[in-house]
Coordinates of C-alpha atoms in Angstrom, one line a residue:
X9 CA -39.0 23.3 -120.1
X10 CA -39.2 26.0 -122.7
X11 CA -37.9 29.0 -122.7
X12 CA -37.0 29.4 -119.5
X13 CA -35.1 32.3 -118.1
X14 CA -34.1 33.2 -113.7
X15 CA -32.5 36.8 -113.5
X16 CA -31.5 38.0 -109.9
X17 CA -31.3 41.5 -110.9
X18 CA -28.8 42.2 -113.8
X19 CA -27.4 38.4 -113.4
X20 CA -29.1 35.5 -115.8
X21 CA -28.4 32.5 -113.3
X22 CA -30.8 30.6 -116.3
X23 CA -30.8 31.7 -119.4
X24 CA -33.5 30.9 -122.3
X25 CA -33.2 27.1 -121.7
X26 CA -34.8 24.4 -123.1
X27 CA -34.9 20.8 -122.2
X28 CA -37.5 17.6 -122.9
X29 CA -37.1 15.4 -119.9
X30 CA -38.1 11.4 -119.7
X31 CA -37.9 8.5 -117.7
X32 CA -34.3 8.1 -116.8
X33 CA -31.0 9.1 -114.8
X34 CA -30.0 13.1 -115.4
X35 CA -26.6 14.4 -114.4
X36 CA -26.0 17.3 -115.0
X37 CA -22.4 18.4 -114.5
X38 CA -20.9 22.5 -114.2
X39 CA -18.7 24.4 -111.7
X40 CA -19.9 26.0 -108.6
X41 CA -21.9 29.2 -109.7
X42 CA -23.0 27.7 -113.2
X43 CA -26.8 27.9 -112.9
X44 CA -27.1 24.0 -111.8
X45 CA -29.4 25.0 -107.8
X46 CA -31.2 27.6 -109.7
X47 CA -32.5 25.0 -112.3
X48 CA -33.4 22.8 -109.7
X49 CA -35.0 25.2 -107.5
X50 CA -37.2 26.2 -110.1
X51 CA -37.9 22.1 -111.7
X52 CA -39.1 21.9 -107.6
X53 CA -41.6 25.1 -107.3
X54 CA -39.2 27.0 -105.2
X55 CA -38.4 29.3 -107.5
X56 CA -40.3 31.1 -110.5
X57 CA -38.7 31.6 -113.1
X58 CA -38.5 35.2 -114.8
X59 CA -39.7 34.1 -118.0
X60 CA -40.7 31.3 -119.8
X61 CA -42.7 28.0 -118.6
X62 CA -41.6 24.2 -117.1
X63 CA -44.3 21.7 -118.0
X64 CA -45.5 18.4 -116.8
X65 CA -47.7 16.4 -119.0
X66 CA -48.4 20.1 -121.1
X67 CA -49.1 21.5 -117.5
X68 CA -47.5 24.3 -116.1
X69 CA -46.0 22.9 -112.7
X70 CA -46.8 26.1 -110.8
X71 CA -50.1 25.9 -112.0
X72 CA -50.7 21.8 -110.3
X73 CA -49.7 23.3 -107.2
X74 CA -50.1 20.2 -104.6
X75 CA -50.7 17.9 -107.6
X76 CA -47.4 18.3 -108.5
X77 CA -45.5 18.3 -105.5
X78 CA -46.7 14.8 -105.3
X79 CA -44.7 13.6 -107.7
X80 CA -41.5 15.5 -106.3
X81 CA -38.7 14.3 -104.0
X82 CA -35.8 16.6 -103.3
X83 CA -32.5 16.6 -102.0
X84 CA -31.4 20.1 -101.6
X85 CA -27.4 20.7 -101.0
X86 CA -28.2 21.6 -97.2
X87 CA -31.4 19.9 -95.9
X88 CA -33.0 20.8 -92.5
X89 CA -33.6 18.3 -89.6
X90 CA -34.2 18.4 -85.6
X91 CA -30.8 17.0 -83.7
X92 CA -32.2 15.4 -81.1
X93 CA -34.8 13.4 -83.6
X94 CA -33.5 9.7 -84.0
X95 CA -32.6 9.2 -87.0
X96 CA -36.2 6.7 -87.5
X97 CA -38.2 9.6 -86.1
X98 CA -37.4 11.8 -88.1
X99 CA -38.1 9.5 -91.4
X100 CA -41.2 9.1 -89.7
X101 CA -42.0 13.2 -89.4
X102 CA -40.8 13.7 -92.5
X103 CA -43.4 10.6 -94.1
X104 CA -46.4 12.4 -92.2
X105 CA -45.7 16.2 -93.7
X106 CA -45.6 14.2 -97.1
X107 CA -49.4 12.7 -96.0
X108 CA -47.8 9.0 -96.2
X109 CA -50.0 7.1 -93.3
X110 CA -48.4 5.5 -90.4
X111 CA -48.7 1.6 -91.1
X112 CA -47.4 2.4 -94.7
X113 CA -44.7 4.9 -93.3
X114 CA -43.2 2.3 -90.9
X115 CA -42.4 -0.1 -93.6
X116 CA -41.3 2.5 -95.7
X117 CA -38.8 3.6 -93.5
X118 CA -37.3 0.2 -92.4
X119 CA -36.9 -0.4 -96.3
X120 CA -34.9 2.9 -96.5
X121 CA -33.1 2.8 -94.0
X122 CA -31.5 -0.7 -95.2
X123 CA -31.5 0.6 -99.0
X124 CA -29.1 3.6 -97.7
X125 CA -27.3 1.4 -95.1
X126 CA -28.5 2.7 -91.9
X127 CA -30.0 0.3 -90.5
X128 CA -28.3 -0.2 -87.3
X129 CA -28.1 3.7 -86.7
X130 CA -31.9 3.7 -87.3
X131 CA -32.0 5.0 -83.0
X132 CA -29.2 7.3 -82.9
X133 CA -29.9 11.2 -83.0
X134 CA -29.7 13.5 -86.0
X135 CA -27.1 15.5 -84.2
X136 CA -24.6 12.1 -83.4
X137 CA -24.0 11.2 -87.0
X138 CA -21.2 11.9 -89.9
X139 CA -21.8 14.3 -92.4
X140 CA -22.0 11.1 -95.5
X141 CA -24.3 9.2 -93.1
X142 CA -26.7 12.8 -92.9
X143 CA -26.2 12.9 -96.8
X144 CA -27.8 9.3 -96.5
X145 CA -30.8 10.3 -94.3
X146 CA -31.2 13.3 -96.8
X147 CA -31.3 10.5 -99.4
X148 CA -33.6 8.6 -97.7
X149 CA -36.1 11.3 -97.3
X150 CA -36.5 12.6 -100.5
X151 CA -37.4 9.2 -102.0
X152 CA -40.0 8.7 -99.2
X153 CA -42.9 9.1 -101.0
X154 CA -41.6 7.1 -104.3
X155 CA -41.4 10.1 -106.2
X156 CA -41.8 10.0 -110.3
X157 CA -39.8 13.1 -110.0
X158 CA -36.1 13.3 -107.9
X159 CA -34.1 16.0 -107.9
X160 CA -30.4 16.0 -106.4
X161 CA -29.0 18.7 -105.6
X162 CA -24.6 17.6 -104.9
X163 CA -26.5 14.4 -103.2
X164 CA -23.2 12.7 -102.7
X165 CA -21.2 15.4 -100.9
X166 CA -19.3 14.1 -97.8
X167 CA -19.7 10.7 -98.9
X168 CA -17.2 8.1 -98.8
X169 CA -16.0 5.8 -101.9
X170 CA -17.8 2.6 -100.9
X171 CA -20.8 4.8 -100.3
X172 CA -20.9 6.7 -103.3
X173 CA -20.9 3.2 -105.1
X174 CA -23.9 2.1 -103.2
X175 CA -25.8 5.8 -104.0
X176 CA -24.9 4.7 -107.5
X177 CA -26.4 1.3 -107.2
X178 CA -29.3 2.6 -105.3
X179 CA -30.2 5.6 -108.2
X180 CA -29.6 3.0 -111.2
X181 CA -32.7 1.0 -109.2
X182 CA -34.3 3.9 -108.7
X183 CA -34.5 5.3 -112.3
X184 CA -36.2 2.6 -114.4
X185 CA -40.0 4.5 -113.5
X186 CA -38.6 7.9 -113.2
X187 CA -37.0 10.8 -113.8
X188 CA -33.6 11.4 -111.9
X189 CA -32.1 14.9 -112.3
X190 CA -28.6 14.4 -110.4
X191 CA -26.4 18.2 -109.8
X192 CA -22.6 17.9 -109.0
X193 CA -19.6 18.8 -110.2
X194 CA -18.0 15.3 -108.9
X195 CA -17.8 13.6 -112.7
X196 CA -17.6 10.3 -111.5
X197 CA -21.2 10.6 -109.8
X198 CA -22.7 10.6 -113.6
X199 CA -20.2 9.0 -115.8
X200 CA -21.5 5.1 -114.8
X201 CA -24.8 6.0 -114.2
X202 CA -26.4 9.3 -116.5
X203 CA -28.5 8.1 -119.5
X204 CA -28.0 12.0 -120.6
X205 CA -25.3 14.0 -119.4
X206 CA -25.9 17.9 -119.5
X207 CA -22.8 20.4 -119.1
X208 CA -23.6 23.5 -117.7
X209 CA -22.1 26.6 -117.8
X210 CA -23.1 30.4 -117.4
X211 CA -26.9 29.4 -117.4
X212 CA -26.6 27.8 -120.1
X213 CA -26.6 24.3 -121.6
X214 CA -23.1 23.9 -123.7
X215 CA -23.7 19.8 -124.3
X216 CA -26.3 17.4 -123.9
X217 CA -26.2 14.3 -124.7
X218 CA -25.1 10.5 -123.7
X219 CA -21.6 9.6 -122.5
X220 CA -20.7 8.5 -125.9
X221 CA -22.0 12.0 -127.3
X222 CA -20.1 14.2 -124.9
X223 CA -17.2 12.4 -125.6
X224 CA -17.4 12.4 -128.9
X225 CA -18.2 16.5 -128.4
X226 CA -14.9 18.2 -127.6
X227 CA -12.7 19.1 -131.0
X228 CA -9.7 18.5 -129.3
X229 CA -7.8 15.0 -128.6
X230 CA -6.2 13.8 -125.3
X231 CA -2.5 13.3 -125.2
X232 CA -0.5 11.4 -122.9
X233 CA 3.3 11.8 -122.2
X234 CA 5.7 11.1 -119.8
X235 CA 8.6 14.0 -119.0
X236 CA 11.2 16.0 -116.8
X237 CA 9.9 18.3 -113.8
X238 CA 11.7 20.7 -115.9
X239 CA 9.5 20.1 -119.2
X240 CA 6.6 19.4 -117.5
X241 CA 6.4 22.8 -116.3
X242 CA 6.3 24.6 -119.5
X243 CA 3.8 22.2 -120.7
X244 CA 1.4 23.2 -117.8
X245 CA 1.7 27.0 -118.7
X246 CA 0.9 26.3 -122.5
X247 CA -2.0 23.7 -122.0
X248 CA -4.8 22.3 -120.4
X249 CA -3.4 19.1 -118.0
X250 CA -6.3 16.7 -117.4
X251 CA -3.9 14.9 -114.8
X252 CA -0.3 14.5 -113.7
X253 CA 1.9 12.1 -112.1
X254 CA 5.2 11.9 -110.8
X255 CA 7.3 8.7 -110.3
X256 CA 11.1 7.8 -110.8
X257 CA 10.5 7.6 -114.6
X258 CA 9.4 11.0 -114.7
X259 CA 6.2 12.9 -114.8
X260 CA 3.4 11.7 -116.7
X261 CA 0.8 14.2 -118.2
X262 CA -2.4 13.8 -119.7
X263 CA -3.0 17.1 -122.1
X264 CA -5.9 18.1 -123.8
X265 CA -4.7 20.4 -127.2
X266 CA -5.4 20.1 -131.1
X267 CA -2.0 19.5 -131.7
X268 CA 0.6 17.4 -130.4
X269 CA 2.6 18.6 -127.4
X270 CA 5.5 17.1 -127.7
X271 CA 7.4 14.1 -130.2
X272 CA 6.8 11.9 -127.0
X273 CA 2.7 12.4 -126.9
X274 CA 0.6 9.7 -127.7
X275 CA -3.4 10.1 -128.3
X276 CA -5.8 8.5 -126.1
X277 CA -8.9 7.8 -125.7
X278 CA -10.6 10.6 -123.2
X279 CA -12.8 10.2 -120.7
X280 CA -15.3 12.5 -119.0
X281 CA -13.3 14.1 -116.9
X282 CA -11.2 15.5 -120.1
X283 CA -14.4 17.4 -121.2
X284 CA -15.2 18.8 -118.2
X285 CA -11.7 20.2 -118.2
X286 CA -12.3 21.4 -121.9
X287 CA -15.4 22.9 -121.2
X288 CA -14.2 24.5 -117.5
X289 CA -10.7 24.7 -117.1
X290 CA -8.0 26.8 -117.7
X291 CA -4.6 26.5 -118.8
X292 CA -2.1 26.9 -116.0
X293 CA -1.0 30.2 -117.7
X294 CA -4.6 31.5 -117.4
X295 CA -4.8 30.4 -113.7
X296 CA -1.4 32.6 -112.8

């Protein structure tokens, strides 16, 4: 990707970015409205972008047409499908509009289908299911055609706990021959899995790098203290709060700042969802 820049009129959803992508899991992490779909939507040919060029093997990806799209599977944040199509048939349509033939499409499918845990809902309609077990079949379709290329756009939204550990599993297997671009702003989607974690914010890249990297990132250290209601509530006007607690001994904060907070604050070690705060958040007083 080099250079590359998506305006929709006056507004730079993308702006001059550039990114080297190999084999390997992606996540890239931002708030809603941070540029994260129009990236996506232009790695997958949907969009073009306003200036600059994304490449595959030197090529320009608009240029390999069909070529390319081969290589693609996509998981947009809202994916279409006919209700009344079980949920087997419409793997099955799905495998024939990516040109996969019938015998191989069949096996395909049944191997999906158990890899995403559907299995015994393989005959119930489209329209009859949960909105995580629709997330699954979305899942299941975009890795149809054993893409080098998958793109996931919020993939685990609606999902339950136990399943978002088994999309975890599932993408870890997935990414040893390919490239996995995974959008959310859920942190614990990437934090286990991501070889290369981007944040994202304003069309722009702010941090790239591994877990260790990102940590190691943000200038500021994470405190941890416990206090009075009273206390605590001036401490969440002055600075960022990563997390709070309340339980008879108190309430216990976890603040992100350069200095200590308080006499009682103790540094710890912070975790991803610290720099996301740093990066996105507010302070309470900004949020009033």
């Amino acid at each position: 990707m080099v250079n590359v820049t998506k305006c929709f009129g006056d507004l730079k959803a993308v702006d001059d970015m550039n990114i080297k992508i190999t084999n390997g899991v992606y996540g890239l992490l931002g708030v809603n409205g941070a540029g994260k779909t129009t990236l996506m939507r232009m790695i997958c040919t949907l969009l073009t972008p306003t200036s600059g060029q994304i490449l595959c093997d030197g090529r320009d990806i608009h240029k390999m047409e069909g070529e390319y799209r081969n290589l693609l599977g996509y998981l947009p944040q809202e994916f279409g499908y006919y209700p009344d199509f079980s949920v087997k048939d419409y793997l099955l349509y799905i495998a024939g509009l990516k040109g996969i033939r019938p015998v191989v499409a069949k096996k395909r499918v049944h191997e999906l289908l158990g890899q995403v845990g559907l299995s015994k809902a393989a005959n119930k309609k489209m329209k009859k299911l949960s909105g995580g077990m629709k997330r699954r079949v979305g899942i299941a379709q975009a890795i149809l055609n054993n893409p080098k290329i998958l793109i996931l756009d919020e993939p685990t939204a609606g999902l339950d706990p136990t399943e978002r550990v088994r999309f975890r599993n599932l993408i870890s297997e997935l990414s040893e021959e390919r490239i996995v671009i995974l959008s959310t702003h859920i942190v614990s989607d990437v934090e286990y899995i991501a070889n290369e974690i981007w944040l994202m914010k304003d069309g722009r890249l702010v941090q790239q790098g591994s877990l260790n990297d990102i940590l190691d990132s943000m200038p500021e250290q994470v405190w941890m203290l416990v206090t009075s209601q009273a206390e605590a509530s001036k401490l969440m006007k002055q600075y960022k709060v990563s997390n709070m607690k309340t339980d008879r001994d108190g309430v216990e904060l976890r603040i992100i700042a350069a200095q200590q907070p308080a006499a009682c604050a103790k540094v710890v070690q912070p975790n991803l969802e610290d720099v996301f705060l740093y990066y996105f958040g507010e302070k309470g007083g900004e949020m009033e």
